[in-house]
Amino acid sequence: MEKENKSFLDSILYYGDNEEITVKKLLEFLTNPSKYKEELADFVYNRLCERYIKPFEMLNQNNNSSEIKPKLRLGFSTMANMCLLIETLQSFKEGLKDSNQISENLFKKFFQENEQILGKNNSSNFYKNIRCGILHQGETTDGWRINNKFENPIDSKEKTINAQEFLKAMEKILCKYKKDLKEDEALFKNAIIKIEFIIENCKK
């Protein structure tokens, strides 16, 4: 039992540049969330950025190098991960254990809250034809395309997604969320609830 407990406490929840956040360290932060607000906000940002943003930034840098090699088409994989990030981020904002049966509503809220960065878009179209299309059909639907020749992250008129621009927009949204976590008490409390769910999942 003691060995199992030690293994649980040593579970790594974020591993970055010269930094490792384990369950044990996170529980230490949670003993006094107000004192460790900056560390907790950084943890959430770093965990999401490491999982969803950085891999594609690195792949894009490698893909755009001058070295002669076959080019990778990263748009589809990028958008699959961006859809995961949207749902995860919105779950943090609302302190949800999971998004079962409410994912469409989360996408609607996400686009409403980030209209300034992503522009005014029909979230239902994005949810149905991008998120559900990729997740359930392995492709976008209803004529939507992932095509980087258009300038905006989303062009509802042309039914296109510029995956690289969408990735950049999502990084801006994550940075804003980290800042908001340190200033908005209600948002911070919801993030703590989500963090507690993450820790609980490590026990199973």
PDB file of C-alpha atoms in Angstrom:
ATOM      1  CA  MET A   1       0.000   0.000   0.000  1.00  0.00           C
ATOM      2  CA  GLU A   2       2.824   2.371   0.890  1.00  0.00           C
ATOM      3  CA  LYS A   3       4.527   1.575  -2.432  1.00  0.00           C
ATOM      4  CA  GLU A   4       1.303   2.317  -4.357  1.00  0.00           C
ATOM      5  CA  ASN A   5       0.905   5.634  -2.526  1.00  0.00           C
ATOM      6  CA  LYS A   6       4.495   6.605  -3.329  1.00  0.00           C
ATOM      7  CA  SER A   7       3.953   5.776  -6.985  1.00  0.00           C
ATOM      8  CA  PHE A   8       0.819   7.943  -7.024  1.00  0.00           C
ATOM      9  CA  LEU A   9       2.626  10.891  -5.418  1.00  0.00           C
ATOM     10  CA  ASP A  10       5.495  10.582  -7.892  1.00  0.00           C
ATOM     11  CA  SER A  11       3.197  10.704 -10.941  1.00  0.00           C
ATOM     12  CA  ILE A  12       4.472  13.454 -13.236  1.00  0.00           C
ATOM     13  CA  LEU A  13       1.771  15.894 -14.339  1.00  0.00           C
ATOM     14  CA  TYR A  14       4.078  18.284 -16.167  1.00  0.00           C
ATOM     15  CA  TYR A  15       7.663  17.945 -17.316  1.00  0.00           C
ATOM     16  CA  GLY A  16       9.272  20.914 -18.999  1.00  0.00           C
ATOM     17  CA  ASP A  17      12.496  22.890 -19.156  1.00  0.00           C
ATOM     18  CA  ASN A  18      14.310  22.032 -15.920  1.00  0.00           C
ATOM     19  CA  GLU A  19      10.965  21.673 -14.188  1.00  0.00           C
ATOM     20  CA  GLU A  20       8.957  18.683 -13.025  1.00  0.00           C
ATOM     21  CA  ILE A  21       5.550  18.922 -11.376  1.00  0.00           C
ATOM     22  CA  THR A  22       4.461  15.745  -9.603  1.00  0.00           C
ATOM     23  CA  VAL A  23       1.234  14.975  -7.766  1.00  0.00           C
ATOM     24  CA  LYS A  24       3.156  15.514  -4.530  1.00  0.00           C
ATOM     25  CA  LYS A  25       4.279  18.996  -5.585  1.00  0.00           C
ATOM     26  CA  LEU A  26       0.792  19.886  -6.804  1.00  0.00           C
ATOM     27  CA  LEU A  27      -0.746  18.768  -3.497  1.00  0.00           C
ATOM     28  CA  GLU A  28       1.731  21.039  -1.768  1.00  0.00           C
ATOM     29  CA  PHE A  29       0.504  23.959  -3.883  1.00  0.00           C
ATOM     30  CA  LEU A  30      -3.102  23.080  -3.045  1.00  0.00           C
ATOM     31  CA  THR A  31      -2.486  23.333   0.701  1.00  0.00           C
ATOM     32  CA  ASN A  32      -2.501  27.099   0.173  1.00  0.00           C
ATOM     33  CA  PRO A  33      -3.823  27.960  -3.312  1.00  0.00           C
ATOM     34  CA  SER A  34      -3.724  31.718  -2.728  1.00  0.00           C
ATOM     35  CA  LYS A  35      -0.044  31.563  -1.803  1.00  0.00           C
ATOM     36  CA  TYR A  36       0.774  29.430  -4.839  1.00  0.00           C
ATOM     37  CA  LYS A  37      -1.588  31.096  -7.298  1.00  0.00           C
ATOM     38  CA  GLU A  38       1.183  31.952  -9.745  1.00  0.00           C
ATOM     39  CA  GLU A  39       2.645  28.439  -9.615  1.00  0.00           C
ATOM     40  CA  LEU A  40      -0.782  26.862 -10.161  1.00  0.00           C
ATOM     41  CA  ALA A  41      -1.613  29.177 -13.061  1.00  0.00           C
ATOM     42  CA  ASP A  42       1.755  28.410 -14.636  1.00  0.00           C
ATOM     43  CA  PHE A  43       1.166  24.689 -14.157  1.00  0.00           C
ATOM     44  CA  VAL A  44      -2.164  24.775 -16.009  1.00  0.00           C
ATOM     45  CA  TYR A  45      -0.707  26.856 -18.838  1.00  0.00           C
ATOM     46  CA  ASN A  46       2.452  24.757 -19.154  1.00  0.00           C
ATOM     47  CA  ARG A  47       0.573  21.443 -19.053  1.00  0.00           C
ATOM     48  CA  LEU A  48      -1.828  22.470 -21.824  1.00  0.00           C
ATOM     49  CA  CYS A  49       0.853  24.163 -23.890  1.00  0.00           C
ATOM     50  CA  GLU A  50       3.173  21.153 -23.632  1.00  0.00           C
ATOM     51  CA  ARG A  51       0.458  18.746 -24.732  1.00  0.00           C
ATOM     52  CA  TYR A  52      -1.287  20.670 -27.479  1.00  0.00           C
ATOM     53  CA  ILE A  53       0.794  23.635 -28.705  1.00  0.00           C
ATOM     54  CA  LYS A  54       4.528  22.951 -28.494  1.00  0.00           C
ATOM     55  CA  PRO A  55       4.612  19.668 -30.478  1.00  0.00           C
ATOM     56  CA  PHE A  56       3.117  21.398 -33.518  1.00  0.00           C
ATOM     57  CA  GLU A  57       5.255  24.516 -33.147  1.00  0.00           C
ATOM     58  CA  MET A  58       8.322  22.263 -33.255  1.00  0.00           C
ATOM     59  CA  LEU A  59       6.985  20.274 -36.209  1.00  0.00           C
ATOM     60  CA  ASN A  60       6.162  23.477 -38.099  1.00  0.00           C
ATOM     61  CA  GLN A  61       9.658  24.867 -37.494  1.00  0.00           C
ATOM     62  CA  ASN A  62      11.187  21.648 -38.773  1.00  0.00           C
ATOM     63  CA  ASN A  63       8.784  21.549 -41.700  1.00  0.00           C
ATOM     64  CA  ASN A  64       9.669  25.113 -42.734  1.00  0.00           C
ATOM     65  CA  SER A  65      13.451  24.644 -42.602  1.00  0.00           C
ATOM     66  CA  SER A  66      15.521  25.046 -45.766  1.00  0.00           C
ATOM     67  CA  GLU A  67      16.664  21.439 -45.671  1.00  0.00           C
ATOM     68  CA  ILE A  68      15.461  19.479 -48.706  1.00  0.00           C
ATOM     69  CA  LYS A  69      13.027  16.813 -47.556  1.00  0.00           C
ATOM     70  CA  PRO A  70       9.398  15.734 -48.023  1.00  0.00           C
ATOM     71  CA  LYS A  71       7.005  18.271 -46.501  1.00  0.00           C
ATOM     72  CA  LEU A  72       4.555  17.127 -43.856  1.00  0.00           C
ATOM     73  CA  ARG A  73       0.914  18.138 -44.100  1.00  0.00           C
ATOM     74  CA  LEU A  74       0.171  19.049 -40.492  1.00  0.00           C
ATOM     75  CA  GLY A  75      -3.168  20.841 -40.760  1.00  0.00           C
ATOM     76  CA  PHE A  76      -5.442  17.910 -40.033  1.00  0.00           C
ATOM     77  CA  SER A  77      -3.448  16.680 -37.009  1.00  0.00           C
ATOM     78  CA  THR A  78      -3.129  20.245 -35.733  1.00  0.00           C
ATOM     79  CA  MET A  79      -6.870  20.815 -35.828  1.00  0.00           C
ATOM     80  CA  ALA A  80      -7.605  17.453 -34.190  1.00  0.00           C
ATOM     81  CA  ASN A  81      -5.458  18.588 -31.264  1.00  0.00           C
ATOM     82  CA  MET A  82      -6.918  22.094 -31.238  1.00  0.00           C
ATOM     83  CA  CYS A  83     -10.392  20.578 -30.826  1.00  0.00           C
ATOM     84  CA  LEU A  84      -9.118  18.564 -27.856  1.00  0.00           C
ATOM     85  CA  LEU A  85      -7.555  21.708 -26.415  1.00  0.00           C
ATOM     86  CA  ILE A  86     -10.760  23.745 -26.757  1.00  0.00           C
ATOM     87  CA  GLU A  87     -12.749  21.155 -24.823  1.00  0.00           C
ATOM     88  CA  THR A  88     -10.043  20.746 -22.170  1.00  0.00           C
ATOM     89  CA  LEU A  89      -9.532  24.480 -21.706  1.00  0.00           C
ATOM     90  CA  GLN A  90     -13.250  25.140 -21.367  1.00  0.00           C
ATOM     91  CA  SER A  91     -13.486  22.330 -18.802  1.00  0.00           C
ATOM     92  CA  PHE A  92     -10.799  24.103 -16.759  1.00  0.00           C
ATOM     93  CA  LYS A  93     -12.674  27.398 -17.026  1.00  0.00           C
ATOM     94  CA  GLU A  94     -15.858  25.840 -15.703  1.00  0.00           C
ATOM     95  CA  GLY A  95     -14.327  23.417 -13.202  1.00  0.00           C
ATOM     96  CA  LEU A  96     -15.748  20.332 -14.898  1.00  0.00           C
ATOM     97  CA  LYS A  97     -14.765  16.739 -14.213  1.00  0.00           C
ATOM     98  CA  ASP A  98     -15.425  15.886 -17.862  1.00  0.00           C
ATOM     99  CA  SER A  99     -17.323  17.165 -20.888  1.00  0.00           C
ATOM    100  CA  ASN A 100     -19.584  14.165 -21.406  1.00  0.00           C
ATOM    101  CA  GLN A 101     -22.852  15.154 -23.142  1.00  0.00           C
ATOM    102  CA  ILE A 102     -22.036  18.895 -22.991  1.00  0.00           C
ATOM    103  CA  SER A 103     -19.150  19.295 -25.431  1.00  0.00           C
ATOM    104  CA  GLU A 104     -21.169  21.254 -28.022  1.00  0.00           C
ATOM    105  CA  ASN A 105     -22.162  23.786 -25.387  1.00  0.00           C
ATOM    106  CA  LEU A 106     -18.504  24.136 -24.341  1.00  0.00           C
ATOM    107  CA  PHE A 107     -17.515  24.926 -27.933  1.00  0.00           C
ATOM    108  CA  LYS A 108     -20.270  27.534 -28.132  1.00  0.00           C
ATOM    109  CA  LYS A 109     -19.014  29.250 -24.973  1.00  0.00           C
ATOM    110  CA  PHE A 110     -15.411  29.055 -26.152  1.00  0.00           C
ATOM    111  CA  PHE A 111     -16.123  30.879 -29.420  1.00  0.00           C
ATOM    112  CA  GLN A 112     -18.287  33.470 -27.664  1.00  0.00           C
ATOM    113  CA  GLU A 113     -15.515  34.221 -25.162  1.00  0.00           C
ATOM    114  CA  ASN A 114     -12.776  34.412 -27.802  1.00  0.00           C
ATOM    115  CA  GLU A 115     -14.544  36.329 -30.538  1.00  0.00           C
ATOM    116  CA  GLN A 116     -11.954  39.109 -30.306  1.00  0.00           C
ATOM    117  CA  ILE A 117      -9.152  36.688 -31.281  1.00  0.00           C
ATOM    118  CA  LEU A 118     -10.939  34.212 -33.556  1.00  0.00           C
ATOM    119  CA  GLY A 119     -13.551  36.528 -35.024  1.00  0.00           C
ATOM    120  CA  LYS A 120     -17.312  36.012 -35.047  1.00  0.00           C
ATOM    121  CA  ASN A 121     -18.004  32.450 -36.151  1.00  0.00           C
ATOM    122  CA  ASN A 122     -20.803  29.946 -36.123  1.00  0.00           C
ATOM    123  CA  SER A 123     -19.677  27.597 -33.359  1.00  0.00           C
ATOM    124  CA  SER A 124     -22.279  25.000 -34.361  1.00  0.00           C
ATOM    125  CA  ASN A 125     -20.698  24.709 -37.818  1.00  0.00           C
ATOM    126  CA  PHE A 126     -17.240  24.341 -36.298  1.00  0.00           C
ATOM    127  CA  TYR A 127     -18.422  21.796 -33.755  1.00  0.00           C
ATOM    128  CA  LYS A 128     -20.315  19.663 -36.248  1.00  0.00           C
ATOM    129  CA  ASN A 129     -18.053  19.893 -39.300  1.00  0.00           C
ATOM    130  CA  ILE A 130     -14.596  20.235 -37.767  1.00  0.00           C
ATOM    131  CA  ARG A 131     -14.681  18.739 -34.283  1.00  0.00           C
ATOM    132  CA  CYS A 132     -17.198  15.927 -34.871  1.00  0.00           C
ATOM    133  CA  GLY A 133     -16.101  15.426 -38.467  1.00  0.00           C
ATOM    134  CA  ILE A 134     -12.490  14.820 -37.437  1.00  0.00           C
ATOM    135  CA  LEU A 135     -13.356  12.829 -34.327  1.00  0.00           C
ATOM    136  CA  HIS A 136     -16.036  10.565 -35.781  1.00  0.00           C
ATOM    137  CA  GLN A 137     -15.394  10.502 -39.542  1.00  0.00           C
ATOM    138  CA  GLY A 138     -11.663  11.186 -39.805  1.00  0.00           C
ATOM    139  CA  GLU A 139     -12.377  14.174 -42.075  1.00  0.00           C
ATOM    140  CA  THR A 140     -14.005  17.586 -42.145  1.00  0.00           C
ATOM    141  CA  THR A 141     -17.580  17.636 -43.476  1.00  0.00           C
ATOM    142  CA  ASP A 142     -20.088  19.829 -45.347  1.00  0.00           C
ATOM    143  CA  GLY A 143     -17.429  21.248 -47.656  1.00  0.00           C
ATOM    144  CA  TRP A 144     -15.131  22.570 -44.906  1.00  0.00           C
ATOM    145  CA  ARG A 145     -11.418  22.436 -45.705  1.00  0.00           C
ATOM    146  CA  ILE A 146      -8.179  22.856 -43.815  1.00  0.00           C
ATOM    147  CA  ASN A 147      -6.189  25.098 -46.135  1.00  0.00           C
ATOM    148  CA  ASN A 148      -3.382  27.447 -45.105  1.00  0.00           C
ATOM    149  CA  LYS A 149      -3.664  29.710 -48.161  1.00  0.00           C
ATOM    150  CA  PHE A 150      -6.378  31.768 -46.420  1.00  0.00           C
ATOM    151  CA  GLU A 151      -5.183  34.377 -43.902  1.00  0.00           C
ATOM    152  CA  ASN A 152      -7.666  34.028 -41.040  1.00  0.00           C
ATOM    153  CA  PRO A 153      -7.804  31.130 -38.552  1.00  0.00           C
ATOM    154  CA  ILE A 154     -11.426  30.588 -39.638  1.00  0.00           C
ATOM    155  CA  ASP A 155     -13.140  31.830 -42.772  1.00  0.00           C
ATOM    156  CA  SER A 156     -16.827  30.938 -42.474  1.00  0.00           C
ATOM    157  CA  LYS A 157     -17.638  32.308 -45.930  1.00  0.00           C
ATOM    158  CA  GLU A 158     -15.008  30.135 -47.637  1.00  0.00           C
ATOM    159  CA  LYS A 159     -15.509  27.270 -45.153  1.00  0.00           C
ATOM    160  CA  THR A 160     -11.780  27.073 -44.486  1.00  0.00           C
ATOM    161  CA  ILE A 161      -9.490  26.697 -41.490  1.00  0.00           C
ATOM    162  CA  ASN A 162      -5.905  27.942 -41.551  1.00  0.00           C
ATOM    163  CA  ALA A 163      -4.432  25.461 -39.070  1.00  0.00           C
ATOM    164  CA  GLN A 164      -1.192  27.357 -38.459  1.00  0.00           C
ATOM    165  CA  GLU A 165      -3.031  30.604 -37.761  1.00  0.00           C
ATOM    166  CA  PHE A 166      -5.507  28.742 -35.567  1.00  0.00           C
ATOM    167  CA  LEU A 167      -2.580  27.303 -33.599  1.00  0.00           C
ATOM    168  CA  LYS A 168      -1.155  30.801 -33.078  1.00  0.00           C
ATOM    169  CA  ALA A 169      -4.566  32.055 -31.973  1.00  0.00           C
ATOM    170  CA  MET A 170      -4.909  29.213 -29.469  1.00  0.00           C
ATOM    171  CA  GLU A 171      -1.536  30.084 -27.963  1.00  0.00           C
ATOM    172  CA  LYS A 172      -2.716  33.678 -27.486  1.00  0.00           C
ATOM    173  CA  ILE A 173      -5.899  32.370 -25.852  1.00  0.00           C
ATOM    174  CA  LEU A 174      -3.870  30.181 -23.495  1.00  0.00           C
ATOM    175  CA  CYS A 175      -1.611  33.105 -22.549  1.00  0.00           C
ATOM    176  CA  LYS A 176      -4.661  35.235 -21.818  1.00  0.00           C
ATOM    177  CA  TYR A 177      -6.141  32.431 -19.709  1.00  0.00           C
ATOM    178  CA  LYS A 178      -2.958  32.192 -17.628  1.00  0.00           C
ATOM    179  CA  LYS A 179      -3.128  35.955 -16.980  1.00  0.00           C
ATOM    180  CA  ASP A 180      -6.843  35.768 -16.150  1.00  0.00           C
ATOM    181  CA  LEU A 181      -6.242  32.912 -13.700  1.00  0.00           C
ATOM    182  CA  LYS A 182      -4.039  35.180 -11.619  1.00  0.00           C
ATOM    183  CA  GLU A 183      -6.621  37.990 -11.588  1.00  0.00           C
ATOM    184  CA  ASP A 184     -10.061  36.345 -11.652  1.00  0.00           C
ATOM    185  CA  GLU A 185     -10.896  34.550  -8.397  1.00  0.00           C
ATOM    186  CA  ALA A 186     -13.892  32.619  -9.755  1.00  0.00           C
ATOM    187  CA  LEU A 187     -11.892  31.387 -12.740  1.00  0.00           C
ATOM    188  CA  PHE A 188      -9.046  30.377 -10.424  1.00  0.00           C
ATOM    189  CA  LYS A 189     -11.379  28.425  -8.126  1.00  0.00           C
ATOM    190  CA  ASN A 190     -12.786  26.496 -11.077  1.00  0.00           C
ATOM    191  CA  ALA A 191      -9.263  25.630 -12.210  1.00  0.00           C
ATOM    192  CA  ILE A 192      -8.517  24.273  -8.731  1.00  0.00           C
ATOM    193  CA  ILE A 193     -11.585  22.035  -8.957  1.00  0.00           C
ATOM    194  CA  LYS A 194     -10.355  20.698 -12.307  1.00  0.00           C
ATOM    195  CA  ILE A 195      -6.843  20.143 -10.915  1.00  0.00           C
ATOM    196  CA  GLU A 196      -8.333  18.114  -8.065  1.00  0.00           C
ATOM    197  CA  PHE A 197     -10.102  15.915 -10.637  1.00  0.00           C
ATOM    198  CA  ILE A 198      -6.790  15.411 -12.451  1.00  0.00           C
ATOM    199  CA  ILE A 199      -5.118  14.308  -9.227  1.00  0.00           C
ATOM    200  CA  GLU A 200      -8.000  11.954  -8.455  1.00  0.00           C
ATOM    201  CA  ASN A 201      -7.644  10.356 -11.891  1.00  0.00           C
ATOM    202  CA  CYS A 202      -4.015   9.544 -11.100  1.00  0.00           C
ATOM    203  CA  LYS A 203      -5.170   7.181  -8.353  1.00  0.00           C
ATOM    204  CA  LYS A 204      -7.120   4.945 -10.713  1.00  0.00           C
TER     205      LYS A 204
END
